[in-house]
mmCIF file of C-alpha atoms and ligand atoms in Angstrom:
data_model
loop_
_atom_site.group_PDB
_atom_site.id
_atom_site.type_symbol
_atom_site.label_atom_id
_atom_site.label_comp_id
_atom_site.label_asym_id
_atom_site.label_seq_id
_atom_site.Cartn_x
_atom_site.Cartn_y
_atom_site.Cartn_z
ATOM 1 C CA MET A 1 29.322 27.148 -66.546
ATOM 2 C CA GLY A 2 30.796 23.640 -66.387
ATOM 3 C CA LYS A 3 29.546 20.691 -68.412
ATOM 4 C CA VAL A 4 26.079 20.888 -69.905
ATOM 5 C CA ASN A 5 24.530 17.443 -70.259
ATOM 6 C CA PHE A 6 22.428 16.939 -73.410
ATOM 7 C CA ASN A 7 22.476 13.130 -73.236
ATOM 8 C CA ALA A 8 19.363 11.407 -74.592
ATOM 9 C CA GLY A 9 19.068 8.869 -71.777
ATOM 10 C CA PRO A 10 20.130 8.104 -69.164
ATOM 11 C CA SER A 11 20.199 11.820 -68.838
ATOM 12 C CA ILE A 12 20.228 14.923 -66.724
ATOM 13 C CA LEU A 13 18.227 14.899 -63.480
ATOM 14 C CA PRO A 14 17.641 17.683 -60.960
ATOM 15 C CA LYS A 15 20.707 18.446 -58.863
ATOM 16 C CA ALA A 16 18.608 18.120 -55.708
ATOM 17 C CA ALA A 17 17.832 14.530 -56.694
ATOM 18 C CA PHE A 18 21.543 13.725 -57.008
ATOM 19 C CA GLU A 19 22.334 15.386 -53.690
ATOM 20 C CA ASN A 20 19.566 13.663 -51.757
ATOM 21 C CA ALA A 21 20.322 10.347 -53.436
ATOM 22 C CA SER A 22 23.971 10.551 -52.465
ATOM 23 C CA LYS A 23 23.021 11.278 -48.858
ATOM 24 C CA ALA A 24 20.557 8.379 -48.784
ATOM 25 C CA VAL A 25 23.231 6.008 -50.051
ATOM 26 C CA LEU A 26 25.234 6.741 -46.908
ATOM 27 C CA ASP A 27 22.427 7.118 -44.382
ATOM 28 C CA PHE A 28 18.803 6.917 -45.388
ATOM 29 C CA ASP A 29 16.556 9.228 -43.391
ATOM 30 C CA GLY A 30 18.850 9.026 -40.365
ATOM 31 C CA ILE A 31 18.128 5.339 -39.764
ATOM 32 C CA GLY A 32 21.810 4.430 -39.864
ATOM 33 C CA LEU A 33 21.463 2.258 -42.968
ATOM 34 C CA SER A 34 21.908 2.897 -46.678
ATOM 35 C CA ILE A 35 18.905 3.027 -49.012
ATOM 36 C CA LEU A 36 20.824 0.320 -50.893
ATOM 37 C CA GLU A 37 20.676 -2.209 -48.071
ATOM 38 C CA ILE A 38 17.190 -1.897 -46.580
ATOM 39 C CA SER A 39 14.309 -4.239 -47.296
ATOM 40 C CA HIS A 40 11.887 -3.169 -49.954
ATOM 41 C CA ARG A 41 9.216 -4.226 -47.469
ATOM 42 C CA SER A 42 10.540 -2.044 -44.660
ATOM 43 C CA LYS A 43 8.216 0.697 -43.483
ATOM 44 C CA GLU A 44 10.850 3.228 -44.536
ATOM 45 C CA PHE A 45 10.831 2.099 -48.152
ATOM 46 C CA GLN A 46 7.077 1.535 -48.180
ATOM 47 C CA ALA A 47 6.769 5.237 -47.346
ATOM 48 C CA VAL A 48 8.989 6.099 -50.328
ATOM 49 C CA MET A 49 6.919 3.906 -52.636
ATOM 50 C CA ASP A 50 3.637 5.353 -51.384
ATOM 51 C CA GLU A 51 4.813 8.925 -51.758
ATOM 52 C CA THR A 52 6.222 8.307 -55.233
ATOM 53 C CA VAL A 53 2.964 6.781 -56.436
ATOM 54 C CA ALA A 54 0.989 9.609 -54.813
ATOM 55 C CA LEU A 55 3.189 12.297 -56.394
ATOM 56 C CA PHE A 56 3.005 10.600 -59.786
ATOM 57 C CA LYS A 57 -0.804 10.531 -59.591
ATOM 58 C CA GLU A 58 -1.037 14.086 -58.301
ATOM 59 C CA LEU A 59 1.323 15.611 -60.852
ATOM 60 C CA LEU A 60 -0.316 13.884 -63.834
ATOM 61 C CA ASN A 61 -3.806 14.191 -62.412
ATOM 62 C CA VAL A 62 -4.380 10.449 -62.802
ATOM 63 C CA PRO A 63 -8.120 9.744 -62.536
ATOM 64 C CA GLU A 64 -9.884 7.067 -60.492
ATOM 65 C CA GLY A 65 -9.726 3.601 -61.960
ATOM 66 C CA TYR A 66 -6.055 3.833 -62.922
ATOM 67 C CA HIS A 67 -3.047 2.275 -61.234
ATOM 68 C CA VAL A 68 0.510 3.575 -61.276
ATOM 69 C CA LEU A 69 3.088 0.786 -61.257
ATOM 70 C CA PHE A 70 6.868 0.816 -61.019
ATOM 71 C CA VAL A 71 8.492 -2.271 -62.479
ATOM 72 C CA GLY A 72 11.779 -3.386 -64.006
ATOM 73 C CA GLY A 73 12.708 -4.301 -67.558
ATOM 74 C CA GLY A 74 12.583 -0.933 -69.298
ATOM 75 C CA ALA A 75 10.175 0.270 -71.945
ATOM 76 C CA SER A 76 11.430 -2.553 -74.173
ATOM 77 C CA THR A 77 9.880 -5.125 -71.824
ATOM 78 C CA GLN A 78 6.580 -3.260 -72.044
ATOM 79 C CA PHE A 79 6.771 -3.755 -75.819
ATOM 80 C CA PHE A 80 5.748 -7.383 -75.206
ATOM 81 C CA HIS A 81 3.901 -6.985 -71.897
ATOM 82 C CA VAL A 82 1.348 -4.747 -73.648
ATOM 83 C CA PRO A 83 0.284 -7.258 -76.331
ATOM 84 C CA TYR A 84 0.594 -10.160 -73.858
ATOM 85 C CA ASN A 85 -2.042 -8.479 -71.669
ATOM 86 C CA LEU A 86 -4.180 -6.733 -74.268
ATOM 87 C CA LEU A 87 -3.937 -8.323 -77.704
ATOM 88 C CA GLU A 88 -6.658 -10.878 -78.363
ATOM 89 C CA LYS A 89 -7.338 -10.451 -82.086
ATOM 90 C CA LYS A 90 -5.861 -7.334 -83.595
ATOM 91 C CA ALA A 91 -3.673 -4.405 -82.583
ATOM 92 C CA GLY A 92 -2.835 -1.196 -84.419
ATOM 93 C CA TYR A 93 0.501 0.592 -84.317
ATOM 94 C CA VAL A 94 1.583 4.002 -85.506
ATOM 95 C CA ASN A 95 5.092 3.780 -86.886
ATOM 96 C CA THR A 96 6.939 6.942 -85.925
ATOM 97 C CA GLY A 97 10.433 5.518 -85.709
ATOM 98 C CA VAL A 98 12.735 2.946 -84.207
ATOM 99 C CA TRP A 99 11.001 2.572 -80.841
ATOM 100 C CA ALA A 100 7.530 2.363 -82.384
ATOM 101 C CA LYS A 101 8.811 -0.290 -84.772
ATOM 102 C CA LYS A 102 10.375 -2.308 -81.990
ATOM 103 C CA ALA A 103 7.082 -2.215 -80.102
ATOM 104 C CA MET A 104 5.203 -3.399 -83.191
ATOM 105 C CA LYS A 105 7.705 -6.204 -83.797
ATOM 106 C CA GLU A 106 6.833 -7.752 -80.416
ATOM 107 C CA ALA A 107 3.070 -7.514 -80.922
ATOM 108 C CA VAL A 108 3.292 -9.655 -84.050
ATOM 109 C CA ASN A 109 3.999 -12.645 -81.776
ATOM 110 C CA PHE A 110 0.621 -12.329 -80.067
ATOM 111 C CA GLY A 111 -1.912 -11.634 -82.793
ATOM 112 C CA GLU A 112 -2.698 -9.724 -85.947
ATOM 113 C CA THR A 113 -0.822 -6.444 -85.960
ATOM 114 C CA VAL A 114 -1.521 -3.657 -88.398
ATOM 115 C CA CYS A 115 0.421 -0.495 -89.072
ATOM 116 C CA VAL A 116 -2.276 2.166 -89.008
ATOM 117 C CA ALA A 117 -0.072 5.084 -90.031
ATOM 118 C CA SER A 118 3.614 5.703 -90.636
ATOM 119 C CA SER A 119 6.031 8.550 -91.241
ATOM 120 C CA GLU A 120 8.739 6.285 -92.582
ATOM 121 C CA ASP A 121 8.317 7.775 -96.072
ATOM 122 C CA LYS A 122 10.144 10.889 -94.861
ATOM 123 C CA ASN A 123 12.579 9.274 -92.428
ATOM 124 C CA PHE A 124 10.214 9.951 -89.508
ATOM 125 C CA THR A 125 10.576 13.721 -89.678
ATOM 126 C CA TYR A 126 6.897 14.213 -88.872
ATOM 127 C CA VAL A 127 4.083 12.688 -86.837
ATOM 128 C CA PRO A 128 1.187 11.230 -88.879
ATOM 129 C CA LYS A 129 -2.168 12.781 -88.012
ATOM 130 C CA GLY A 130 -5.754 12.551 -89.171
ATOM 131 C CA TYR A 131 -5.595 8.879 -90.145
ATOM 132 C CA ASP A 132 -8.511 6.516 -89.768
ATOM 133 C CA ILE A 133 -8.376 4.233 -86.773
ATOM 134 C CA PRO A 134 -10.072 0.869 -87.368
ATOM 135 C CA THR A 135 -12.693 0.256 -84.677
ATOM 136 C CA ASP A 136 -12.010 -3.477 -84.448
ATOM 137 C CA LEU A 137 -8.624 -3.023 -82.791
ATOM 138 C CA ASP A 138 -7.965 -4.250 -79.253
ATOM 139 C CA TYR A 139 -5.792 -1.178 -78.872
ATOM 140 C CA LEU A 140 -3.867 1.455 -80.792
ATOM 141 C CA HIS A 141 -0.225 1.989 -79.839
ATOM 142 C CA ILE A 142 1.493 5.337 -80.266
ATOM 143 C CA THR A 143 4.854 6.794 -79.271
ATOM 144 C CA THR A 144 4.247 10.347 -78.102
ATOM 145 C CA ASN A 145 7.835 11.545 -78.342
ATOM 146 C CA ASN A 146 10.263 10.087 -80.828
ATOM 147 C CA THR A 147 13.534 10.445 -78.986
ATOM 148 C CA ILE A 148 15.749 9.646 -81.955
ATOM 149 C CA TYR A 149 14.059 11.849 -84.573
ATOM 150 C CA GLY A 150 13.007 14.771 -82.400
ATOM 151 C CA THR A 151 9.295 14.643 -83.233
ATOM 152 C CA GLU A 152 6.471 14.822 -80.740
ATOM 153 C CA LEU A 153 2.711 14.571 -80.675
ATOM 154 C CA HIS A 154 1.760 17.723 -78.782
ATOM 155 C CA TYR A 155 -1.752 16.768 -77.757
ATOM 156 C CA ASP A 156 -3.725 13.812 -76.442
ATOM 157 C CA MET A 157 -5.461 12.307 -79.436
ATOM 158 C CA ASP A 158 -8.952 10.897 -79.536
ATOM 159 C CA SER A 159 -9.198 7.216 -80.281
ATOM 160 C CA PRO A 160 -12.259 4.999 -80.674
ATOM 161 C CA VAL A 161 -10.236 2.081 -79.298
ATOM 162 C CA THR A 162 -8.051 1.734 -76.195
ATOM 163 C CA LEU A 163 -5.071 4.021 -76.615
ATOM 164 C CA VAL A 164 -1.665 2.796 -75.439
ATOM 165 C CA ALA A 165 1.257 5.218 -75.379
ATOM 166 C CA ASP A 166 4.998 4.904 -74.956
ATOM 167 C CA MET A 167 5.815 8.166 -73.141
ATOM 168 C CA SER A 168 9.385 7.263 -72.218
ATOM 169 C CA SER A 169 10.874 10.569 -73.253
ATOM 170 C CA ASP A 170 8.129 13.117 -72.630
ATOM 171 C CA ILE A 171 6.443 11.913 -69.447
ATOM 172 C CA MET A 172 5.885 14.811 -67.024
ATOM 173 C CA SER A 173 7.059 17.343 -69.610
ATOM 174 C CA ARG A 174 3.521 18.541 -70.277
ATOM 175 C CA PRO A 175 0.054 17.997 -68.812
ATOM 176 C CA VAL A 176 -1.561 14.812 -70.112
ATOM 177 C CA ASP A 177 -5.232 13.923 -70.160
ATOM 178 C CA VAL A 178 -4.706 10.431 -68.791
ATOM 179 C CA SER A 179 -8.396 9.603 -69.251
ATOM 180 C CA LYS A 180 -7.795 9.389 -73.012
ATOM 181 C CA TYR A 181 -5.420 6.461 -72.540
ATOM 182 C CA GLY A 182 -5.904 2.896 -71.429
ATOM 183 C CA LEU A 183 -2.230 2.454 -70.699
ATOM 184 C CA ILE A 184 0.842 4.695 -70.620
ATOM 185 C CA TYR A 185 4.326 3.340 -70.029
ATOM 186 C CA GLY A 186 7.949 4.295 -70.325
ATOM 187 C CA GLY A 187 11.492 3.857 -69.156
ATOM 188 C CA ALA A 188 12.040 6.438 -66.418
ATOM 189 C CA GLN A 189 15.650 7.173 -67.377
ATOM 190 C CA LYS A 190 14.823 10.080 -69.695
ATOM 191 C CA ASN A 191 12.970 12.459 -67.416
ATOM 192 C CA LEU A 192 12.478 10.960 -63.977
ATOM 193 C CA ALA A 193 15.103 8.628 -62.623
ATOM 194 C CA PRO A 194 18.297 6.704 -63.253
ATOM 195 C CA ALA A 195 17.952 3.609 -65.454
ATOM 196 C CA GLY A 196 16.245 0.600 -63.895
ATOM 197 C CA VAL A 197 12.658 1.602 -63.272
ATOM 198 C CA THR A 198 9.762 1.573 -65.713
ATOM 199 C CA PHE A 199 6.478 3.343 -65.044
ATOM 200 C CA VAL A 200 3.101 1.979 -66.103
ATOM 201 C CA ILE A 201 -0.209 3.823 -65.753
ATOM 202 C CA VAL A 202 -3.009 1.401 -66.502
ATOM 203 C CA ARG A 203 -6.785 1.598 -66.400
ATOM 204 C CA GLU A 204 -7.950 -1.445 -64.531
ATOM 205 C CA ASP A 205 -10.938 -2.237 -66.742
ATOM 206 C CA ILE A 206 -8.842 -3.020 -69.831
ATOM 207 C CA LEU A 207 -7.179 -5.976 -68.087
ATOM 208 C CA GLY A 208 -8.232 -9.596 -67.864
ATOM 209 C CA LYS A 209 -9.793 -9.718 -71.327
ATOM 210 C CA VAL A 210 -7.359 -11.939 -73.199
ATOM 211 C CA SER A 211 -7.848 -15.703 -73.294
ATOM 212 C CA ARG A 212 -4.172 -16.678 -73.051
ATOM 213 C CA LYS A 213 -2.514 -17.567 -69.753
ATOM 214 C CA LEU A 214 -0.208 -14.881 -68.424
ATOM 215 C CA PRO A 215 2.997 -15.540 -66.467
ATOM 216 C CA SER A 216 2.611 -13.697 -63.147
ATOM 217 C CA MET A 217 5.439 -11.266 -63.796
ATOM 218 C CA VAL A 218 3.867 -10.305 -67.113
ATOM 219 C CA ASP A 219 0.348 -9.897 -65.746
ATOM 220 C CA TYR A 220 -0.229 -6.264 -64.728
ATOM 221 C CA ARG A 221 -2.733 -7.510 -62.162
ATOM 222 C CA SER A 222 0.082 -9.152 -60.157
ATOM 223 C CA HIS A 223 1.836 -5.811 -59.898
ATOM 224 C CA ILE A 224 -1.395 -4.020 -59.052
ATOM 225 C CA SER A 225 -2.319 -6.362 -56.213
ATOM 226 C CA GLY A 226 1.280 -6.443 -55.029
ATOM 227 C CA GLY A 227 1.506 -2.650 -54.960
ATOM 228 C CA SER A 228 4.515 -2.814 -57.305
ATOM 229 C CA MET A 229 6.070 -5.267 -54.846
ATOM 230 C CA TYR A 230 5.115 -8.559 -56.462
ATOM 231 C CA ASN A 231 8.868 -8.995 -56.625
ATOM 232 C CA THR A 232 11.685 -6.724 -55.471
ATOM 233 C CA PRO A 233 11.144 -3.392 -57.175
ATOM 234 C CA PRO A 234 14.038 -1.165 -58.314
ATOM 235 C CA VAL A 235 14.379 0.447 -54.898
ATOM 236 C CA PHE A 236 17.054 3.020 -55.592
ATOM 237 C CA PRO A 237 15.708 4.333 -58.929
ATOM 238 C CA ILE A 238 12.288 4.683 -57.292
ATOM 239 C CA PHE A 239 13.869 6.674 -54.475
ATOM 240 C CA VAL A 240 15.529 8.998 -57.001
ATOM 241 C CA MET A 241 12.258 9.320 -58.892
ATOM 242 C CA ARG A 242 10.602 10.485 -55.697
ATOM 243 C CA GLU A 243 13.242 13.187 -55.374
ATOM 244 C CA THR A 244 12.668 14.249 -59.001
ATOM 245 C CA LEU A 245 8.914 14.379 -58.486
ATOM 246 C CA ARG A 246 9.308 16.393 -55.290
ATOM 247 C CA TRP A 247 11.457 18.832 -57.250
ATOM 248 C CA LEU A 248 8.863 19.008 -60.011
ATOM 249 C CA LYS A 249 6.056 19.650 -57.558
ATOM 250 C CA ALA A 250 8.005 22.385 -55.770
ATOM 251 C CA LEU A 251 8.703 24.035 -59.106
ATOM 252 C CA GLY A 252 4.988 24.326 -59.771
ATOM 253 C CA GLY A 253 4.045 20.989 -61.305
ATOM 254 C CA VAL A 254 3.603 19.815 -64.837
ATOM 255 C CA GLU A 255 1.748 22.918 -66.130
ATOM 256 C CA LYS A 256 4.610 25.115 -65.033
ATOM 257 C CA MET A 257 7.157 22.629 -66.392
ATOM 258 C CA TYR A 258 5.408 22.703 -69.756
ATOM 259 C CA GLU A 259 5.701 26.489 -69.905
ATOM 260 C CA ILE A 260 9.391 26.303 -69.075
ATOM 261 C CA ASN A 261 9.938 23.517 -71.601
ATOM 262 C CA LYS A 262 8.247 25.507 -74.375
ATOM 263 C CA ARG A 263 10.410 28.507 -73.591
ATOM 264 C CA LYS A 264 13.629 26.465 -73.495
ATOM 265 C CA ALA A 265 12.862 24.693 -76.760
ATOM 266 C CA ALA A 266 11.956 27.967 -78.482
ATOM 267 C CA ILE A 267 15.323 29.452 -77.568
ATOM 268 C CA LEU A 268 17.124 26.597 -79.278
ATOM 269 C CA TYR A 269 14.831 26.221 -82.300
ATOM 270 C CA ASP A 270 14.939 29.982 -82.892
ATOM 271 C CA GLU A 271 18.718 29.787 -83.060
ATOM 272 C CA ILE A 272 18.635 26.787 -85.394
ATOM 273 C CA ASP A 273 16.279 28.700 -87.716
ATOM 274 C CA ALA A 274 18.244 31.956 -87.539
ATOM 275 C CA ASN A 275 21.778 30.582 -87.703
ATOM 276 C CA PRO A 276 22.874 30.128 -91.347
ATOM 277 C CA LEU A 277 25.059 27.136 -90.460
ATOM 278 C CA PHE A 278 22.306 24.892 -89.085
ATOM 279 C CA LYS A 279 18.888 23.557 -89.951
ATOM 280 C CA GLY A 280 16.334 21.503 -88.063
ATOM 281 C CA THR A 281 15.377 18.017 -89.238
ATOM 282 C CA ALA A 282 11.776 17.695 -88.000
ATOM 283 C CA VAL A 283 8.838 19.574 -89.507
ATOM 284 C CA LYS A 284 8.125 22.629 -87.395
ATOM 285 C CA GLU A 285 4.713 21.728 -86.014
ATOM 286 C CA ASP A 286 5.949 18.358 -84.782
ATOM 287 C CA ARG A 287 9.212 19.510 -83.239
ATOM 288 C CA SER A 288 9.920 17.847 -79.921
ATOM 289 C CA LEU A 289 10.269 19.942 -76.788
ATOM 290 C CA MET A 290 12.561 17.273 -75.383
ATOM 291 C CA ASN A 291 14.929 16.182 -78.156
ATOM 292 C CA VAL A 292 16.065 18.903 -80.524
ATOM 293 C CA CYS A 293 17.557 17.440 -83.708
ATOM 294 C CA PHE A 294 19.527 19.530 -86.188
ATOM 295 C CA VAL A 295 22.165 19.155 -88.881
ATOM 296 C CA MET A 296 24.591 21.435 -90.706
ATOM 297 C CA ASN A 297 22.797 23.543 -93.286
ATOM 298 C CA ASP A 298 23.255 22.940 -97.021
ATOM 299 C CA GLY A 299 26.744 23.937 -98.035
ATOM 300 C CA TYR A 300 28.151 23.545 -94.537
ATOM 301 C CA GLU A 301 27.907 19.759 -94.227
ATOM 302 C CA GLU A 302 31.650 19.281 -93.978
ATOM 303 C CA LEU A 303 31.768 21.349 -90.784
ATOM 304 C CA ALA A 304 29.865 18.791 -88.702
ATOM 305 C CA ASP A 305 32.874 17.139 -87.076
ATOM 306 C CA GLU A 306 34.482 20.486 -86.444
ATOM 307 C CA PHE A 307 31.373 21.819 -84.727
ATOM 308 C CA ARG A 308 31.115 18.713 -82.589
ATOM 309 C CA THR A 309 34.685 19.185 -81.373
ATOM 310 C CA PHE A 310 34.139 22.925 -80.934
ATOM 311 C CA ALA A 311 31.042 22.347 -78.797
ATOM 312 C CA THR A 312 32.630 19.535 -76.793
ATOM 313 C CA GLU A 313 35.611 21.740 -75.952
ATOM 314 C CA ARG A 314 33.141 24.271 -74.568
ATOM 315 C CA GLY A 315 31.509 21.784 -72.221
ATOM 316 C CA MET A 316 28.574 20.583 -74.335
ATOM 317 C CA VAL A 317 28.080 16.861 -73.639
ATOM 318 C CA GLY A 318 26.074 14.315 -75.624
ATOM 319 C CA ILE A 319 25.013 16.396 -78.622
ATOM 320 C CA LYS A 320 25.956 13.848 -81.265
ATOM 321 C CA GLY A 321 22.836 12.891 -83.195
ATOM 322 C CA HIS A 322 21.644 9.305 -83.365
ATOM 323 C CA ARG A 323 23.377 7.481 -86.203
ATOM 324 C CA LEU A 324 20.050 7.097 -88.044
ATOM 325 C CA VAL A 325 19.575 10.866 -88.265
ATOM 326 C CA GLY A 326 23.140 12.126 -88.076
ATOM 327 C CA GLY A 327 24.073 15.656 -87.129
ATOM 328 C CA PHE A 328 23.164 16.736 -83.637
ATOM 329 C CA ARG A 329 20.604 16.078 -80.969
ATOM 330 C CA ALA A 330 20.318 18.202 -77.870
ATOM 331 C CA SER A 331 18.078 16.518 -75.326
ATOM 332 C CA ILE A 332 16.659 19.220 -73.105
ATOM 333 C CA TYR A 333 14.649 17.262 -70.582
ATOM 334 C CA ASN A 334 12.853 18.800 -67.595
ATOM 335 C CA ALA A 335 16.009 19.095 -65.510
ATOM 336 C CA MET A 336 17.949 21.029 -68.176
ATOM 337 C CA PRO A 337 18.154 24.636 -66.978
ATOM 338 C CA GLU A 338 17.484 27.472 -69.395
ATOM 339 C CA GLU A 339 21.127 28.577 -68.956
ATOM 340 C CA GLY A 340 22.216 25.215 -70.368
ATOM 341 C CA VAL A 341 20.227 25.817 -73.523
ATOM 342 C CA LYS A 342 21.565 29.362 -73.767
ATOM 343 C CA ALA A 343 25.112 28.060 -73.405
ATOM 344 C CA LEU A 344 24.595 25.844 -76.456
ATOM 345 C CA VAL A 345 23.084 28.749 -78.379
ATOM 346 C CA ASP A 346 26.153 30.847 -77.522
ATOM 347 C CA VAL A 347 28.431 28.097 -78.835
ATOM 348 C CA MET A 348 26.433 27.891 -82.087
ATOM 349 C CA ARG A 349 26.683 31.669 -82.537
ATOM 350 C CA GLU A 350 30.363 31.714 -81.774
ATOM 351 C CA PHE A 351 30.939 28.980 -84.340
ATOM 352 C CA ALA A 352 28.900 30.819 -86.955
ATOM 353 C CA LYS A 353 30.890 33.980 -86.364
ATOM 354 C CA ILE A 354 34.116 32.127 -87.082
ATOM 355 C CA LYS A 355 32.838 30.081 -90.034
ATOM 356 C CA GLY A 356 30.001 32.129 -91.499
HETATM 357 C C1 PLP B 1 14.589 5.136 -74.632
HETATM 358 C C2 PLP B 1 13.284 4.748 -75.221
HETATM 359 C C3 PLP B 1 12.843 3.409 -75.203
HETATM 360 C C4 PLP B 1 13.679 2.274 -74.667
HETATM 361 O O1 PLP B 1 13.651 2.258 -73.303
HETATM 362 P P1 PLP B 1 14.377 1.092 -72.472
HETATM 363 O O2 PLP B 1 13.996 1.462 -71.079
HETATM 364 O O3 PLP B 1 15.848 1.214 -72.744
HETATM 365 O O4 PLP B 1 13.840 -0.208 -72.907
HETATM 366 C C5 PLP B 1 11.597 3.129 -75.723
HETATM 367 N N1 PLP B 1 10.826 4.104 -76.236
HETATM 368 C C6 PLP B 1 11.226 5.383 -76.274
HETATM 369 C C7 PLP B 1 10.330 6.423 -76.857
HETATM 370 C C8 PLP B 1 12.467 5.745 -75.766
HETATM 371 O O5 PLP B 1 12.874 7.023 -75.805
#
């Protein structure tokens, strides 16, 4: 096979999405205009928006009372939009790594912010569980998949207060019980779309409770009443997201995707555990199905650069680990085919045969 793309984000998307996107850039739906030059208020784009929202709701089984919004600014903008809209007195954050910390850093500007649990003591190699959640919080913020450290919360936790989740890097990778959350957000560039669009799933009844004045662009209610068209939405990324969601639906939806993702991840983790040259960095029960982090095993540390070159020469792209973890990270998002994972496993075996 050619190049196998393990980039952490922006990242691999279904080939069908690329093909249909490239066609739409030249002539969108046979209307003789590019998707890049039509009005976001045209009936043609309105149909794209409506279908994308409908697919998003259908695939994640979003209950009544929730809105799905597509906005700009990335997950990092949501880091302050969330407290702006929801933090009156006190917010709780679970510190599971860099992104969680960045989210917490913004909340501090809006009210009392407490760190309810943290895995910093072990360089974020696990996900804290079983901690007490204070009941006087306006909301509790969690990060369900820690892209940099390769840890993931594999279930929807119960919370006595409104639960807010950054699902940037595991959205649509498994079924989610949306009813357990007040708000879910994320940058779409990990699993759904090119960079530029941010998804927000919000339960309407949590809004409008803070006493501060909200700039319109910050207020989720503007985007709800505007149907994600309060201002010009990221038209092209939304179009590509629709193509990704169509692909996901045709494949059998999120349940089916979850099965495939578990199988793909097991292939790679099994190799990491069996291969004497490598070891995983996250504790087993919290291993991410999306971002697989590993390093050279004890005694083989000096082979890291050599393996990176070896793998790159064999078409593996983007496997360098984040600088905070080191080693390697293979991001195996929804669109990564099983053959891609097997190709990496083959490279690891080949390297072990030479060096072991
Ligand atoms: C990538 C990522 C972000 C940052 O997203 P931006 O869209 O670049 O702001 C935040 N949280 C998580 C979990 C991520 O993986």
